[in-house]
XYZ file of N, CA, C and O in Angstrom:
400
model
N -47.462 155.357 -5.423
C -48.050 154.193 -4.833
C -48.901 154.634 -3.658
O -48.552 155.563 -2.962
N -49.971 153.934 -3.445
C -50.776 154.274 -2.281
C -51.114 153.015 -1.508
O -51.479 151.992 -2.076
N -50.915 153.108 -0.213
C -51.277 152.027 0.691
C -51.964 152.647 1.880
O -51.832 153.842 2.133
N -52.649 151.838 2.628
C -53.317 152.350 3.817
C -52.351 152.667 4.945
O -52.635 153.468 5.809
N -51.161 152.040 4.950
C -50.247 152.176 6.073
C -49.039 153.046 5.779
O -48.296 153.377 6.687
N -48.800 153.373 4.532
C -47.608 154.129 4.175
C -46.455 153.232 3.788
O -45.532 153.657 3.120
N -46.458 151.978 4.223
C -45.455 150.992 3.837
C -46.157 149.865 3.097
O -47.336 149.605 3.308
N -45.391 149.188 2.264
C -45.899 148.009 1.575
C -45.286 146.795 2.253
O -44.062 146.734 2.436
N -46.120 145.828 2.630
C -45.650 144.626 3.289
C -45.801 143.417 2.380
O -46.682 143.390 1.499
N -44.927 142.424 2.599
C -44.962 141.213 1.795
C -46.366 140.611 1.848
O -47.026 140.637 2.887
N -46.835 140.169 0.719
C -48.161 139.559 0.523
C -49.300 140.565 0.490
O -50.464 140.170 0.384
N -49.009 141.882 0.583
C -50.068 142.874 0.394
C -50.574 142.780 -1.042
O -49.826 142.437 -1.958
N -51.824 143.076 -1.233
C -52.372 143.211 -2.582
C -53.410 144.318 -2.539
O -53.839 144.730 -1.481
N -53.724 144.854 -3.706
C -54.600 146.028 -3.756
C -53.815 147.328 -3.657
O -54.407 148.396 -3.557
N -52.484 147.227 -3.708
C -51.635 148.417 -3.682
C -51.711 149.080 -5.056
O -51.533 148.423 -6.081
N -51.993 150.376 -5.082
C -52.133 151.102 -6.338
C -50.806 151.780 -6.680
O -50.296 152.581 -5.895
N -50.280 151.442 -7.835
C -49.069 152.066 -8.349
C -49.479 153.072 -9.411
O -50.213 152.730 -10.341
N -49.013 154.286 -9.280
C -49.263 155.342 -10.254
C -47.901 155.831 -10.730
O -47.133 156.388 -9.944
N -47.609 155.605 -12.003
C -46.280 155.877 -12.533
C -46.358 156.985 -13.580
O -47.076 156.852 -14.575
N -45.631 158.067 -13.333
C -45.565 159.164 -14.291
C -44.585 158.800 -15.389
O -43.398 158.602 -15.130
N -45.082 158.697 -16.616
C -44.243 158.357 -17.759
C -43.608 159.614 -18.337
O -42.497 159.584 -18.844
N -44.305 160.728 -18.256
C -43.738 161.987 -18.709
C -44.011 162.315 -20.164
O -43.362 163.180 -20.736
N -44.944 161.610 -20.774
C -45.317 161.905 -22.153
C -46.807 161.630 -22.331
O -47.404 160.852 -21.580
N -47.406 162.242 -23.299
C -48.821 162.045 -23.618
C -49.030 160.598 -24.057
O -48.363 160.111 -24.963
N -49.945 159.898 -23.412
C -50.187 158.485 -23.710
C -51.430 158.245 -24.564
O -51.848 157.102 -24.748
N -51.985 159.311 -25.116
C -53.211 159.202 -25.892
C -53.094 158.189 -27.020
O -54.005 157.400 -27.249
N -51.986 158.166 -27.731
C -51.843 157.278 -28.884
C -51.093 155.979 -28.563
O -50.729 155.239 -29.464
N -50.884 155.694 -27.283
C -50.184 154.455 -26.925
C -51.072 153.250 -27.230
O -52.289 153.316 -27.135
N -50.426 152.152 -27.602
C -51.181 150.943 -27.952
C -50.934 149.793 -26.980
O -51.697 148.844 -26.932
N -49.863 149.874 -26.187
C -49.535 148.837 -25.218
C -48.816 149.497 -24.055
O -47.950 150.355 -24.264
N -49.171 149.114 -22.825
C -48.543 149.729 -21.659
C -48.401 148.694 -20.563
O -49.360 148.019 -20.198
N -47.184 148.579 -20.064
C -46.864 147.590 -19.039
C -45.874 148.185 -18.052
O -45.220 149.180 -18.336
N -45.771 147.542 -16.903
C -44.698 147.811 -15.967
C -43.841 146.564 -15.931
O -44.345 145.468 -15.679
N -42.568 146.716 -16.212
C -41.630 145.593 -16.137
C -40.944 145.686 -14.785
O -40.378 146.722 -14.439
N -41.010 144.602 -14.025
C -40.587 144.599 -12.634
C -39.470 143.576 -12.426
O -39.535 142.468 -12.955
N -38.462 143.969 -11.656
C -37.440 143.029 -11.198
C -37.582 142.944 -9.683
O -37.472 143.942 -8.967
N -37.850 141.724 -9.210
C -38.047 141.499 -7.784
C -36.690 141.365 -7.082
O -35.667 141.108 -7.729
N -36.673 141.515 -5.764
C -35.412 141.452 -5.017
C -34.642 140.140 -5.205
O -33.423 140.123 -5.092
N -35.339 139.061 -5.513
C -34.660 137.771 -5.696
C -34.201 137.547 -7.136
O -33.735 136.482 -7.487
N -34.352 138.584 -7.993
C -33.889 138.508 -9.373
C -34.932 138.068 -10.381
O -34.721 138.182 -11.584
N -36.063 137.562 -9.909
C -37.132 137.192 -10.848
C -37.726 138.439 -11.465
O -37.755 139.496 -10.848
N -38.217 138.293 -12.683
C -38.865 139.425 -13.344
C -40.344 139.131 -13.537
O -40.767 137.976 -13.571
N -41.109 140.191 -13.645
C -42.554 140.091 -13.855
C -42.975 141.236 -14.758
O -42.295 142.262 -14.851
N -44.084 141.045 -15.432
C -44.676 142.097 -16.243
C -46.098 142.319 -15.752
O -46.884 141.375 -15.679
N -46.395 143.544 -15.389
C -47.718 143.910 -14.904
C -48.417 144.734 -15.976
O -47.907 145.766 -16.414
N -49.580 144.279 -16.411
C -50.370 145.027 -17.395
C -51.069 146.173 -16.677
O -51.721 145.964 -15.665
N -50.899 147.359 -17.177
C -51.477 148.523 -16.515
C -52.387 149.283 -17.464
O -52.509 148.950 -18.635
N -53.015 150.297 -16.923
C -53.927 151.118 -17.712
C -53.419 152.553 -17.732
O -52.636 152.971 -16.875
N -53.887 153.274 -18.706
C -53.567 154.700 -18.816
C -54.579 155.463 -17.969
O -55.785 155.292 -18.122
N -54.083 156.293 -17.068
C -54.960 157.098 -16.232
C -55.566 158.229 -17.061
O -54.965 158.710 -18.021
N -56.742 158.664 -16.656
C -57.429 159.754 -17.326
C -57.047 161.074 -16.679
O -57.015 161.153 -15.448
N -56.710 162.090 -17.429
C -56.623 162.129 -18.882
C -55.283 161.543 -19.354
O -54.263 161.672 -18.672
N -55.305 160.918 -20.495
C -54.097 160.294 -21.046
C -52.991 161.313 -21.300
O -51.806 160.975 -21.288
N -53.386 162.557 -21.504
C -52.390 163.606 -21.762
C -51.492 163.864 -20.548
O -50.405 164.396 -20.688
N -51.954 163.461 -19.349
C -51.163 163.665 -18.129
C -49.980 162.704 -18.051
O -49.010 162.967 -17.341
N -50.047 161.590 -18.761
C -48.908 160.684 -18.842
C -48.712 159.739 -17.672
O -47.585 159.386 -17.346
N -49.801 159.300 -17.033
C -49.697 158.369 -15.911
C -50.215 156.990 -16.287
O -51.245 156.852 -16.956
N -49.492 155.961 -15.815
C -49.960 154.581 -15.884
C -50.356 154.162 -14.478
O -49.729 154.577 -13.498
N -51.395 153.328 -14.361
C -51.785 152.830 -13.051
C -51.891 151.317 -13.078
O -52.242 150.712 -14.094
N -51.568 150.733 -11.940
C -51.666 149.287 -11.765
C -52.039 149.015 -10.319
O -51.494 149.643 -9.403
N -52.961 148.082 -10.111
C -53.330 147.649 -8.766
C -52.829 146.229 -8.575
O -53.190 145.333 -9.350
N -51.991 146.034 -7.559
C -51.368 144.729 -7.350
C -52.408 143.668 -6.989
O -53.447 143.958 -6.398
N -52.069 142.433 -7.361
C -52.894 141.273 -7.037
C -52.073 140.331 -6.161
O -50.849 140.461 -6.044
N -52.748 139.374 -5.560
C -52.081 138.396 -4.708
C -50.943 137.727 -5.469
O -51.127 137.283 -6.599
N -49.756 137.728 -4.886
C -48.588 137.115 -5.502
C -47.627 138.097 -6.134
O -46.470 137.753 -6.385
N -48.066 139.311 -6.406
C -47.172 140.312 -7.003
C -46.040 140.696 -6.061
O -44.900 140.858 -6.478
N -46.367 140.879 -4.795
C -45.416 141.389 -3.811
C -45.067 140.265 -2.833
O -45.337 140.336 -1.641
N -44.435 139.229 -3.363
C -44.218 137.997 -2.609
C -42.830 137.853 -1.997
O -42.517 136.845 -1.375
N -41.978 138.868 -2.151
C -40.604 138.836 -1.643
C -40.320 140.161 -0.945
O -40.714 141.215 -1.449
N -39.620 140.115 0.185
C -39.218 141.361 0.836
C -37.969 141.916 0.159
O -37.192 141.173 -0.435
N -37.819 143.216 0.235
C -36.637 143.861 -0.326
C -36.994 144.952 -1.318
O -38.134 145.422 -1.380
N -36.013 145.342 -2.126
C -36.157 146.445 -3.064
C -36.546 145.945 -4.448
O -35.857 145.105 -5.028
N -37.655 146.443 -4.941
C -38.158 146.134 -6.278
C -37.749 147.256 -7.218
O -37.660 148.421 -6.804
N -37.530 146.918 -8.479
C -37.244 147.921 -9.506
C -38.290 147.774 -10.596
O -38.648 146.654 -10.964
N -38.768 148.903 -11.098
C -39.743 148.822 -12.184
C -39.491 149.887 -13.225
O -38.950 150.948 -12.937
N -39.880 149.549 -14.441
C -39.797 150.474 -15.568
C -41.116 150.457 -16.311
O -41.679 149.383 -16.543
N -41.596 151.639 -16.679
C -42.743 151.721 -17.578
C -42.268 151.282 -18.960
O -41.140 151.567 -19.360
N -43.130 150.587 -19.667
C -42.822 150.107 -21.015
C -44.050 150.406 -21.864
O -45.117 149.832 -21.645
N -43.924 151.354 -22.785
C -45.067 151.829 -23.563
C -44.751 151.703 -25.046
O -43.677 152.087 -25.502
N -45.701 151.150 -25.782
C -45.556 151.020 -27.225
C -46.489 151.997 -27.923
O -47.671 152.101 -27.585
N -45.918 152.710 -28.880
C -46.661 153.593 -29.773
C -46.516 153.034 -31.186
O -45.649 152.192 -31.441
N -47.302 153.501 -32.131
C -47.174 153.067 -33.526
C -45.799 153.422 -34.076
O -45.287 152.757 -34.974
N -45.168 154.429 -33.486
C -43.878 154.918 -33.989
C -42.669 154.363 -33.236
O -41.535 154.658 -33.597
N -42.889 153.589 -32.173
C -41.760 153.038 -31.434
C -42.114 152.650 -30.013
O -43.261 152.723 -29.594
N -41.076 152.236 -29.280
C -41.223 151.768 -27.902
C -40.481 152.719 -26.976
O -39.388 153.187 -27.295
N -41.086 152.990 -25.825
C -40.518 153.892 -24.839
C -40.372 153.147 -23.513
O -41.334 152.571 -23.023
N -39.165 153.131 -22.954
C -38.938 152.560 -21.630
C -38.633 153.697 -20.681
O -37.737 154.507 -20.929
N -39.379 153.770 -19.600
C -39.203 154.842 -18.626
C -38.029 154.598 -17.703
O -37.452 153.507 -17.657
N -37.678 155.617 -16.948
C -36.604 155.519 -15.979
C -36.949 154.490 -14.902
O -38.112 154.246 -14.613
N -35.920 153.918 -14.310
C -36.118 152.917 -13.267
C -36.584 153.591 -11.982
O -35.985 154.561 -11.519
N -37.662 153.056 -11.429
C -38.167 153.494 -10.132
C -37.965 152.342 -9.153
O -37.980 151.172 -9.550
N -37.766 152.656 -7.892
C -37.580 151.624 -6.891
C -38.579 151.805 -5.747
O -38.990 152.927 -5.442
N -38.966 150.700 -5.149
C -39.782 150.734 -3.951
C -39.429 149.534 -3.093
O -38.877 148.548 -3.579
N -39.712 149.619 -1.819
C -39.352 148.561 -0.885
C -40.588 147.861 -0.353
O -41.610 148.507 -0.077
N -40.466 146.554 -0.215
C -41.497 145.743 0.408
C -40.913 145.207 1.715
O -39.824 144.619 1.730
N -41.607 145.454 2.800
C -41.123 145.114 4.133
C -41.693 143.792 4.619
O -42.795 143.401 4.234
N -40.947 143.147 5.522
C -41.485 141.963 6.193
C -42.320 142.434 7.376
O -42.125 143.564 7.878
N -43.242 141.621 7.805
C -44.077 141.983 8.950
C -43.206 142.281 10.150
O -42.210 141.613 10.402
N -43.540 143.305 10.872
C -42.804 143.685 12.063
C -41.774 144.785 11.808
O -41.211 145.332 12.761
N -41.495 145.084 10.542
C -40.538 146.161 10.232
C -41.233 147.509 10.222
O -42.351 147.638 9.852
């Protein structure tokens, strides 16, 4: 993830998430990040395959409303290939309230 401040704050947008999936994504047909927010709500973020696809990275840039709750978020890469579906390991990140 990259931010200008090093921390992610509630209501930030434009935060770039770069997730290493660990496999060649050249033949992937669908790629998403499945997110569980601190309040238990879930979201699905449509992401893109970073170039080169052989490196195995997905990228997503947050939009207004994605990071609307403070606390610990959990996310999993979810990639579909013609031969099956791959769910990546759970990654966590924290969203801070202003002043923290």
